[in-house]
Tab-separated table of N, CA and C in Angstrom:
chain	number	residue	atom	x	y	z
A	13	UNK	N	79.358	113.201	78.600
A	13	UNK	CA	79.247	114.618	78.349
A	13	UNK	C	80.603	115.277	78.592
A	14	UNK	N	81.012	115.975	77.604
A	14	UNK	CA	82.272	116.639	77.827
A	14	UNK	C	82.312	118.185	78.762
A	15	UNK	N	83.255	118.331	79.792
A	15	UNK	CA	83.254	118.739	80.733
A	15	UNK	C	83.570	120.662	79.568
A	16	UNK	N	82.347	121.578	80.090
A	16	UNK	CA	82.926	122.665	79.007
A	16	UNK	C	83.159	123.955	80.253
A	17	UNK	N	83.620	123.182	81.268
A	17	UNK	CA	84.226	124.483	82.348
A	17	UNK	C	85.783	124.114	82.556
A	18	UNK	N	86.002	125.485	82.804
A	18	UNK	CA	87.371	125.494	83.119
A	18	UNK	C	87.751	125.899	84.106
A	19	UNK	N	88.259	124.756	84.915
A	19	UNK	CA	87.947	124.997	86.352
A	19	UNK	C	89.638	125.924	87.122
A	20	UNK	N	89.728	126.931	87.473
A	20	UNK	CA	90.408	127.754	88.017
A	20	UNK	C	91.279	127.249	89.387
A	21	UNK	N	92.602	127.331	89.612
A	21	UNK	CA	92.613	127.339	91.087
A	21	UNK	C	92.256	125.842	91.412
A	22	UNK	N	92.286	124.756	90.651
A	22	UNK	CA	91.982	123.908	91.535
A	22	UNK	C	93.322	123.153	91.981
A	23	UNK	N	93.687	122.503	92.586
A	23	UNK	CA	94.784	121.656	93.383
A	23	UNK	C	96.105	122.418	93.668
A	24	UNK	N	95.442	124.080	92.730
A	24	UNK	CA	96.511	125.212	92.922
A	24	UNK	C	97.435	125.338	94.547
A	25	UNK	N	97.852	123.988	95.130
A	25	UNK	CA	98.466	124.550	96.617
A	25	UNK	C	99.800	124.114	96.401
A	26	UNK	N	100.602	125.117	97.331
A	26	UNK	CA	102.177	124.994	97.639
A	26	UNK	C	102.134	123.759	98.410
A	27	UNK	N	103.366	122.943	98.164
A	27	UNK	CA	103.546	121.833	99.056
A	27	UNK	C	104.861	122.253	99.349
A	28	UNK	N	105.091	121.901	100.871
A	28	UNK	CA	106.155	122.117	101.597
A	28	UNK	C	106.295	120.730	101.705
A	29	UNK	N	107.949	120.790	102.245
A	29	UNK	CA	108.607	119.964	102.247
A	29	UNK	C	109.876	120.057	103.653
A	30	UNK	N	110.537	119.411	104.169
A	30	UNK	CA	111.783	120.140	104.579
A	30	UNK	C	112.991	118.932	104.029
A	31	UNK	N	113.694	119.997	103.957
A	31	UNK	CA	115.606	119.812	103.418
A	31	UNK	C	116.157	119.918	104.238
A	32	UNK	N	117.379	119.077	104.665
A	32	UNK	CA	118.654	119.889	105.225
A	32	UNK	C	117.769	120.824	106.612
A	33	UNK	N	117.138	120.475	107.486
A	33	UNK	CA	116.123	121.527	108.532
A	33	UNK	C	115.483	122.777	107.846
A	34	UNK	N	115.254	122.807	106.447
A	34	UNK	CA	114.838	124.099	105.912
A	34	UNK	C	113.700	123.673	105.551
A	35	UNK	N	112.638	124.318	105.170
A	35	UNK	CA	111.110	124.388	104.801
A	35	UNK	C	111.200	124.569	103.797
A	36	UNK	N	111.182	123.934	102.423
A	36	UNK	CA	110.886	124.322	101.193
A	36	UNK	C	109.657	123.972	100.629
A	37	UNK	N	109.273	124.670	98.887
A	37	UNK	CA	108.047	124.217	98.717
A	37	UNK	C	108.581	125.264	97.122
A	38	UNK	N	109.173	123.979	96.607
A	38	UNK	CA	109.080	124.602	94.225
A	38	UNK	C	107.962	123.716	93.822
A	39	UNK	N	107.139	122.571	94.962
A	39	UNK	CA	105.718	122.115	93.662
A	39	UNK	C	104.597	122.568	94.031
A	40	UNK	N	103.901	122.218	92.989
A	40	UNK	CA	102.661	122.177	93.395
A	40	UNK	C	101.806	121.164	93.096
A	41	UNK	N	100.476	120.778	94.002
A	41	UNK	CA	99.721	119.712	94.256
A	41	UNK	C	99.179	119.669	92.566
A	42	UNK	N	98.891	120.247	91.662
A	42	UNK	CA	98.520	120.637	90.870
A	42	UNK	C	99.521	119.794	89.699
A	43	UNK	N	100.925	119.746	89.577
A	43	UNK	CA	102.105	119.295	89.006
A	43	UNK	C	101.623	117.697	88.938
A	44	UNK	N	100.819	117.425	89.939
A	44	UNK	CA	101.108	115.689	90.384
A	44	UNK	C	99.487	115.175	89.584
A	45	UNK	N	98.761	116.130	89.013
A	45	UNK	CA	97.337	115.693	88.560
A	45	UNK	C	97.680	114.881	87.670
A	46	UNK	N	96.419	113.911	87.492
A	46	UNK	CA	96.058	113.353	85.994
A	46	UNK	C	95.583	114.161	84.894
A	47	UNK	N	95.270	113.619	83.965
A	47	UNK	CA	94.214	114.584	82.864
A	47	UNK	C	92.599	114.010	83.260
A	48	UNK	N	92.089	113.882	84.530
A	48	UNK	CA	90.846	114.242	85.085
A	48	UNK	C	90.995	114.700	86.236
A	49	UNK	N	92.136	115.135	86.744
A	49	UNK	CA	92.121	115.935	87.777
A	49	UNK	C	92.597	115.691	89.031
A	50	UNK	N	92.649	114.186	88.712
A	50	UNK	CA	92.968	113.380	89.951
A	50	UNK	C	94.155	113.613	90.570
A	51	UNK	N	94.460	113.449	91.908
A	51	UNK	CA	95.614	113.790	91.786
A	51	UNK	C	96.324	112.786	93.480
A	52	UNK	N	96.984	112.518	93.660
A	52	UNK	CA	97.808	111.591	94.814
A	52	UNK	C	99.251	111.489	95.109
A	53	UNK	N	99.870	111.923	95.660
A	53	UNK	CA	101.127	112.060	95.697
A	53	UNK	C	101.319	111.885	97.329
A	54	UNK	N	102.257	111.333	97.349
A	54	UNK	CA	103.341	110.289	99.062
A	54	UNK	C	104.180	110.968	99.160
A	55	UNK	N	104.101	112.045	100.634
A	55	UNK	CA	104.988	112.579	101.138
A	55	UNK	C	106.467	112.225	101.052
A	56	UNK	N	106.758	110.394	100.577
A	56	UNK	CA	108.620	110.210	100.517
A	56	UNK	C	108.858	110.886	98.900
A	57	UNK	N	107.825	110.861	97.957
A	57	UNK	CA	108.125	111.466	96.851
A	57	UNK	C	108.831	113.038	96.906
A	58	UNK	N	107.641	113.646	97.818
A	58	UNK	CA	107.884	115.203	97.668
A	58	UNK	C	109.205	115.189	97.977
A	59	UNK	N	109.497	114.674	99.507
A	59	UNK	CA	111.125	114.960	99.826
A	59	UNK	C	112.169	114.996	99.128
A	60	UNK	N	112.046	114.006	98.105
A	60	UNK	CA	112.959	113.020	96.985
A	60	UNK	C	113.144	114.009	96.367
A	61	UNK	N	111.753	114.358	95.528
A	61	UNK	CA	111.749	115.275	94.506
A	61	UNK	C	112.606	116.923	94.756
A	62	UNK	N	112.292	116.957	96.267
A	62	UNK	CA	113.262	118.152	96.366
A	62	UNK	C	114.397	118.003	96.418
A	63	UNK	N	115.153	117.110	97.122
A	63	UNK	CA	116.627	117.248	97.150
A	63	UNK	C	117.362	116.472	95.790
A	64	UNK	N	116.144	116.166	94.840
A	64	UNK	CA	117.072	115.700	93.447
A	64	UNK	C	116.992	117.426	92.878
A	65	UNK	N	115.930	118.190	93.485
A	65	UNK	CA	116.183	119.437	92.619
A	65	UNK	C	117.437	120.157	93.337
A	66	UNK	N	117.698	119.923	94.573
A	66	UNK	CA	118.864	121.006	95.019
A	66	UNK	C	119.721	120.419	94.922
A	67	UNK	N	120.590	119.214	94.400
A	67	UNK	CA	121.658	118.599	94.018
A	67	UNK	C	121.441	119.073	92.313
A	68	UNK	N	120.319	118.965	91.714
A	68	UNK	CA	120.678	119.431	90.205
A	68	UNK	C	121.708	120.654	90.100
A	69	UNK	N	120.901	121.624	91.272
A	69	UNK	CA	121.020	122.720	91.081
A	69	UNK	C	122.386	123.218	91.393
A	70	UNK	N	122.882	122.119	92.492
A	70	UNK	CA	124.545	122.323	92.919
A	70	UNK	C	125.477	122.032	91.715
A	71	UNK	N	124.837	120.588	90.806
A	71	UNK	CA	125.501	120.300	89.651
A	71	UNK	C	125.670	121.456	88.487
A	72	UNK	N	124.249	121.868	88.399
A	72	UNK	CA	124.260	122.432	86.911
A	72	UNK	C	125.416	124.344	87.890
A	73	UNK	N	125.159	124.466	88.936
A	73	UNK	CA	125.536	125.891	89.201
A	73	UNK	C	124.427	126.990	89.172
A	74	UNK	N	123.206	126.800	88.983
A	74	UNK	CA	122.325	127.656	88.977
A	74	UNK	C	120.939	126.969	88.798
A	75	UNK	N	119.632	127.453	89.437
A	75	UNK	CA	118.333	126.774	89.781
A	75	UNK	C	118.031	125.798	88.568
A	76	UNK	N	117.618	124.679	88.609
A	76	UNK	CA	116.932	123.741	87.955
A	76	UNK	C	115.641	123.410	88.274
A	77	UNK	N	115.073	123.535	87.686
A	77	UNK	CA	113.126	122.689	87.001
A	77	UNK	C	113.201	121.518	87.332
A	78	UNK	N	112.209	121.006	88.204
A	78	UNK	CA	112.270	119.569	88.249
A	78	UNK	C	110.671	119.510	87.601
A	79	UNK	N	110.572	119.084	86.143
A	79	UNK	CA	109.364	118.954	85.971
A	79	UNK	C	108.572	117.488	86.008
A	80	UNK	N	107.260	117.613	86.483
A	80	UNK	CA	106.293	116.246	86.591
A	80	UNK	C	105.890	116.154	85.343
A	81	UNK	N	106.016	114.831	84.578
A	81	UNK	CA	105.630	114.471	83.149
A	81	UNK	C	104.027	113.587	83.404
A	82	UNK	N	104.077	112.970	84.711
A	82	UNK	CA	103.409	111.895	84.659
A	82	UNK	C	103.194	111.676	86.270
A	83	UNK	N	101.869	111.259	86.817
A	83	UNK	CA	102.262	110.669	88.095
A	83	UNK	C	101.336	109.665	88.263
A	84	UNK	N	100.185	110.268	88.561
A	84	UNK	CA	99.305	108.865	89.308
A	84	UNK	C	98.099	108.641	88.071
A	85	UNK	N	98.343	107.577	87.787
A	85	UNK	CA	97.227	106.583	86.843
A	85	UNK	C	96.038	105.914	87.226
A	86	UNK	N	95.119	105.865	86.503
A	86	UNK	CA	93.632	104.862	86.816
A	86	UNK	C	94.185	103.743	86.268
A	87	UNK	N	93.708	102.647	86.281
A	87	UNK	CA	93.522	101.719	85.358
A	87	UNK	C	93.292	102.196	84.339
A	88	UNK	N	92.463	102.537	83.767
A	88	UNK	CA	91.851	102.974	82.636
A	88	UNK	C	92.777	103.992	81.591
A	89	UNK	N	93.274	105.059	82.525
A	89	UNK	CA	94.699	105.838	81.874
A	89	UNK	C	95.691	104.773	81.905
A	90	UNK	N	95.686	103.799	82.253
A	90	UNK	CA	97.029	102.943	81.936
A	90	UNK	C	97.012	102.487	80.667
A	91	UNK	N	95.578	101.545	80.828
A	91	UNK	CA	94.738	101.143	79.453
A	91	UNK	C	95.354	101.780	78.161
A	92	UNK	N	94.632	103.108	78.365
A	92	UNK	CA	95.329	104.394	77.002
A	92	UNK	C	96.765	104.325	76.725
A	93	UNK	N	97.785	104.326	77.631
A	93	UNK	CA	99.146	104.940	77.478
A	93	UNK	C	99.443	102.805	76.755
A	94	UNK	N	99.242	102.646	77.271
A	94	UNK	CA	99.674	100.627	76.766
A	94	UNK	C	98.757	100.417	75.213
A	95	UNK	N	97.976	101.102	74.924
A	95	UNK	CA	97.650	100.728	73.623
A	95	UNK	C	98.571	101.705	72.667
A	96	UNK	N	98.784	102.684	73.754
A	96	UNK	CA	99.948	103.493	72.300
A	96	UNK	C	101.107	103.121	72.666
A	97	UNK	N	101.925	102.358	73.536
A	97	UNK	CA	102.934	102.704	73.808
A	97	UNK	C	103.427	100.870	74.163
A	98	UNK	N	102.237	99.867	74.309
A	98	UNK	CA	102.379	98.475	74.672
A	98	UNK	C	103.016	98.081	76.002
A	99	UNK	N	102.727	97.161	76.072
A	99	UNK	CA	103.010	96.387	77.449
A	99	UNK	C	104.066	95.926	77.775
A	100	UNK	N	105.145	96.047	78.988
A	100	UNK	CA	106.359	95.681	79.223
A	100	UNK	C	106.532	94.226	78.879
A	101	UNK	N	105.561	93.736	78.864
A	101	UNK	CA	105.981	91.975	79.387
A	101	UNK	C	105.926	91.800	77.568
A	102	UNK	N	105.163	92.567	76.432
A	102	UNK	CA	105.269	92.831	75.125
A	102	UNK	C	106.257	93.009	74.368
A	103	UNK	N	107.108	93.771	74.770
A	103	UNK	CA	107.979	94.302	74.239
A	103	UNK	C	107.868	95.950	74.426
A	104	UNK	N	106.726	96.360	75.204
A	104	UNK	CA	106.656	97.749	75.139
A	104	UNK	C	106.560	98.674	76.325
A	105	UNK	N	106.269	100.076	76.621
A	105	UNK	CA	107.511	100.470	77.942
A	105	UNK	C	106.091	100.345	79.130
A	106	UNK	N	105.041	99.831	79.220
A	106	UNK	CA	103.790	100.879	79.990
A	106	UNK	C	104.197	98.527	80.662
A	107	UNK	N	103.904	99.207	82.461
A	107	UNK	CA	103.970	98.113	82.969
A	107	UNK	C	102.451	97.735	83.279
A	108	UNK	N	102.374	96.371	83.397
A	108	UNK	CA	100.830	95.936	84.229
A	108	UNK	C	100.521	96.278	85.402
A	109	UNK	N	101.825	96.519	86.171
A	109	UNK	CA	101.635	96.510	87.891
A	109	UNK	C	102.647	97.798	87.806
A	110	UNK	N	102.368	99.161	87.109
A	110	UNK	CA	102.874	100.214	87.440
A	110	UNK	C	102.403	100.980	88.731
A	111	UNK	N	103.822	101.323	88.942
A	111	UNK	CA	103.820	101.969	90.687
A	111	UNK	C	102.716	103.550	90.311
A	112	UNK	N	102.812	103.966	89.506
A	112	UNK	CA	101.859	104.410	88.981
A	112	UNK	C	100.602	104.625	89.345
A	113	UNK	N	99.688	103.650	89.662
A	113	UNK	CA	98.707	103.189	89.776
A	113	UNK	C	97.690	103.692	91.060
A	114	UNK	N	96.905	104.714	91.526
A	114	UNK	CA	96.438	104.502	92.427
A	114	UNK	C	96.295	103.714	93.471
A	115	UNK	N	96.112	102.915	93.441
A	115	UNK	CA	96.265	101.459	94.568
A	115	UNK	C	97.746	101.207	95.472
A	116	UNK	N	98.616	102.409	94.324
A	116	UNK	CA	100.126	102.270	95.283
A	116	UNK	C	99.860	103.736	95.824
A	117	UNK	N	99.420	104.782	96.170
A	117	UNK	CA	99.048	105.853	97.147
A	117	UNK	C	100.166	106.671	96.387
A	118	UNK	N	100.631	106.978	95.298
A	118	UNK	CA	100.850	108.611	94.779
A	118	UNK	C	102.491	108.196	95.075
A	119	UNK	N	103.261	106.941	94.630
A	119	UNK	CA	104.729	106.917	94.843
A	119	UNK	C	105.438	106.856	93.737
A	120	UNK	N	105.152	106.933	92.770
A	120	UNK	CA	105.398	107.180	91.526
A	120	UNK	C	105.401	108.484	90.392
A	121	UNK	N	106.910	108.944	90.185
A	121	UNK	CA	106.729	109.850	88.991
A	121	UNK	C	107.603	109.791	87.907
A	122	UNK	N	107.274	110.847	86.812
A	122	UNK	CA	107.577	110.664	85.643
A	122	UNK	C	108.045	112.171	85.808
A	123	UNK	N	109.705	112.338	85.314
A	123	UNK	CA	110.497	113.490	85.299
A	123	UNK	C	111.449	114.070	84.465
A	124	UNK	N	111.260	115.478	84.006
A	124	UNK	CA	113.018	115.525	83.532
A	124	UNK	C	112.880	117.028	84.165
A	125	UNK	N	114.332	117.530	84.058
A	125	UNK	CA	114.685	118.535	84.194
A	125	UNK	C	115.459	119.714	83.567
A	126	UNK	N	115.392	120.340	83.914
A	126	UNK	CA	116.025	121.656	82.933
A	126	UNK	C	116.494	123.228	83.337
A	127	UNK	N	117.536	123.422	83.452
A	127	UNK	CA	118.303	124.368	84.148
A	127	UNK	C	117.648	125.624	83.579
A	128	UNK	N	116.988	126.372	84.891
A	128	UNK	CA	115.984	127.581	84.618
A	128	UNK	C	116.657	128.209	83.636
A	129	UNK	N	117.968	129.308	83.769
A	129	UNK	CA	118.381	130.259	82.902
A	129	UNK	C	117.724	130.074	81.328
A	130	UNK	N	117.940	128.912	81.148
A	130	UNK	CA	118.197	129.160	79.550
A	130	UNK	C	117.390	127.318	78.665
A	131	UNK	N	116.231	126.704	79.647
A	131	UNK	CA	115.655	125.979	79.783
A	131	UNK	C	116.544	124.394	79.036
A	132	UNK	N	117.563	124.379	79.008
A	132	UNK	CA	118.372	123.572	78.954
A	132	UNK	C	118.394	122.303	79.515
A	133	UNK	N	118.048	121.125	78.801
A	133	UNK	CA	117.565	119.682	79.517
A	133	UNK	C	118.627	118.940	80.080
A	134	UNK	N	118.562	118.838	81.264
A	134	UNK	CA	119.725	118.417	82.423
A	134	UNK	C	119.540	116.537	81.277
A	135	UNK	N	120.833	116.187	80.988
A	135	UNK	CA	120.589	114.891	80.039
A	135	UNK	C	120.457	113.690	81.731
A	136	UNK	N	119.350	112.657	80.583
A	136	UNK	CA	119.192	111.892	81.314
A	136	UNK	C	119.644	111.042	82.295
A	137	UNK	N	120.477	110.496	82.086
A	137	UNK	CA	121.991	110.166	82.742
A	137	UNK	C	121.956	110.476	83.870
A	138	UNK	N	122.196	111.306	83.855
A	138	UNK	CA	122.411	112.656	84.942
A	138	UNK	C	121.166	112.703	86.388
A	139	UNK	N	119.965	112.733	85.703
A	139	UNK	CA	118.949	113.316	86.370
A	139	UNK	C	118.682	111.840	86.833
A	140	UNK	N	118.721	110.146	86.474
A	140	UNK	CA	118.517	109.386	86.819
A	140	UNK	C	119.487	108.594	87.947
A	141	UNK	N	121.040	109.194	87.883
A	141	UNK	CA	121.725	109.196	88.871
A	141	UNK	C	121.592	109.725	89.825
A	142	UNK	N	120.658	111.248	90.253
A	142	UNK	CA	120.360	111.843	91.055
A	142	UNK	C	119.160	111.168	91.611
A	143	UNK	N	118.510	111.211	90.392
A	143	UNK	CA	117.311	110.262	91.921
A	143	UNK	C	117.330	109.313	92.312
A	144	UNK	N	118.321	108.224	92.021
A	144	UNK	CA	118.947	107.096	92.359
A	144	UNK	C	119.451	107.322	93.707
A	145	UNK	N	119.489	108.414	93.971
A	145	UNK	CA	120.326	108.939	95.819
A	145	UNK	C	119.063	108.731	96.632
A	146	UNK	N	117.897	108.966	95.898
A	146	UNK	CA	116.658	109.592	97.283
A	146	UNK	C	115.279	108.047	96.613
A	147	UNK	N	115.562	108.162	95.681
A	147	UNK	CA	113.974	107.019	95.233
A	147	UNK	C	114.621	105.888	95.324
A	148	UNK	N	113.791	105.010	95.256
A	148	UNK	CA	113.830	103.245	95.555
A	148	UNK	C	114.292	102.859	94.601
A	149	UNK	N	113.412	103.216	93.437
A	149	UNK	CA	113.928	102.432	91.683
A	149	UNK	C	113.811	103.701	90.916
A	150	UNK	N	114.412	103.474	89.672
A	150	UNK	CA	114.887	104.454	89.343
A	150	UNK	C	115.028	103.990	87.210
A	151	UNK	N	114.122	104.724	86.723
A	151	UNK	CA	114.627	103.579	84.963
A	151	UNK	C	114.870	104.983	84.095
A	152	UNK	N	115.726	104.667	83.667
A	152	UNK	CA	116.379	106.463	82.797
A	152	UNK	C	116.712	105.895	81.575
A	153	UNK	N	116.283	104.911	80.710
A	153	UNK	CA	116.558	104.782	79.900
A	153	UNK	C	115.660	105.224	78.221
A	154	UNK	N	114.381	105.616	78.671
A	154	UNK	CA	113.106	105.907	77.915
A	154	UNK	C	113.714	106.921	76.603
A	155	UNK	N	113.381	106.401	75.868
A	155	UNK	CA	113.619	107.276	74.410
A	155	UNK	C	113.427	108.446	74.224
A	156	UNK	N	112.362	109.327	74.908
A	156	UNK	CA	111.890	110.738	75.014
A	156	UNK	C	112.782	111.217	76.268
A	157	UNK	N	113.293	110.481	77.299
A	157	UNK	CA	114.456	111.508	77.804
A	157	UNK	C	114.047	111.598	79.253
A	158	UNK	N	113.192	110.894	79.436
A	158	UNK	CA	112.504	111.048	81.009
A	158	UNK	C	112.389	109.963	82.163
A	159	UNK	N	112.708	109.866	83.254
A	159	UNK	CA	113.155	109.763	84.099
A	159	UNK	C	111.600	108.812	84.596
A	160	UNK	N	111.855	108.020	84.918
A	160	UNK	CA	110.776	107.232	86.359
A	160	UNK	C	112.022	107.081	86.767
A	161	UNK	N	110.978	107.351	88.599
A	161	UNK	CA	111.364	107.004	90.039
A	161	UNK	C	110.243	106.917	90.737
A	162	UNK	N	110.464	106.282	91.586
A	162	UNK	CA	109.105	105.803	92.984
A	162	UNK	C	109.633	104.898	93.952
A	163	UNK	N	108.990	104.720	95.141
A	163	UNK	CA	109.192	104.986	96.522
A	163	UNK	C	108.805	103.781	96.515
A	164	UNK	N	108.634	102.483	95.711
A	164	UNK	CA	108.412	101.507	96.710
A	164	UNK	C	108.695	100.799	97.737
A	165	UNK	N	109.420	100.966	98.127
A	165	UNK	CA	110.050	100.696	99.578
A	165	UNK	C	109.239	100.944	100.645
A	166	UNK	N	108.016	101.957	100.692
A	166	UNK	CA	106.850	102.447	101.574
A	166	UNK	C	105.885	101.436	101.517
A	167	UNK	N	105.664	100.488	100.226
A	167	UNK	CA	104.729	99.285	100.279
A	167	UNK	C	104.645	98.731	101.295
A	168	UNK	N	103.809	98.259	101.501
A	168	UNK	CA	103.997	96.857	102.756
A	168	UNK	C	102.659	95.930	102.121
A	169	UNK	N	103.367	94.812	102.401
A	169	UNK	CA	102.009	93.482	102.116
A	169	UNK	C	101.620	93.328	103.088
A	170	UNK	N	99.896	93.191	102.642
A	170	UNK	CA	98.833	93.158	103.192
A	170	UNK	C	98.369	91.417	103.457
């Protein structure tokens, strides 16, 4: 049955963070959803995610967007994105064991950015060298222009 509410306000919360001893908070819990709502995100992300935005912002000279394209996957949303897009070990970009994945606790995102004034896309290059300072791995090479990074380094085997 297809869902015919539209649900208001939901995961709508500020997430803080701290920088440099300062308290910040540009996301929201809401940024990090799936398309069912789901949503999981790892406190080493948030940090990351902020100080790749306040180094953009030192680069570009004025505030930068750090936008979420993508974060935490089911199986099943993986399923979808690998039949359009195929399997790494294929020849195509969607991995089997993406950090992605629920089962890795919300350390994984999908990013680009774009210098507020005049919504101008910080080039890839760029934005994948920056999070190369704060995330674990880091792949900037994707044809549409966007950025994975994630925290595996927080894993531990079980």
């Amino acid at each position: 049955m297809q869902n015919r509410y539209k649900i208001v306000g939901r995961n709508d919360i500020r997430l803080l963070s701290e920088v440099d001893g300062e308290v910040v908070s540009h996301f929201r819990l809401k940024e990090f959803e799936n398309e069912d709502g789901l949503v999981m995100v790892h406190a080493s992300v948030l940090h990351a995610l902020e100080r790749v935005r306040r180094d953009l912002g030192q680069w570009a000279g004025e505030p930068v967007w750090v936008l979420i394209t993508d974060s935490i996957r089911t199986p099943e949303t993986l399923q979808k994105l690998a039949a359009r897009l195929g399997w790494t070990d294929e020849g195509g970009a969607v991995s089997r064991h993406s950090k992605h994945l629920t089962q890795y606790g919300g350390i994984a995102v999908d990013l680009v950015a774009v210098c507020a004034s005049d919504r101008r896309r910080v080039p890839q290059q760029i934005l994948g060298k920056v999070c190369r300072q704060y995330f674990d791995w880091v792949k900037d090479d994707y044809r549409d222009g966007h950025v994975h990074a994630d925290m595996r380094g927080v894993l531990e085997k079980a």
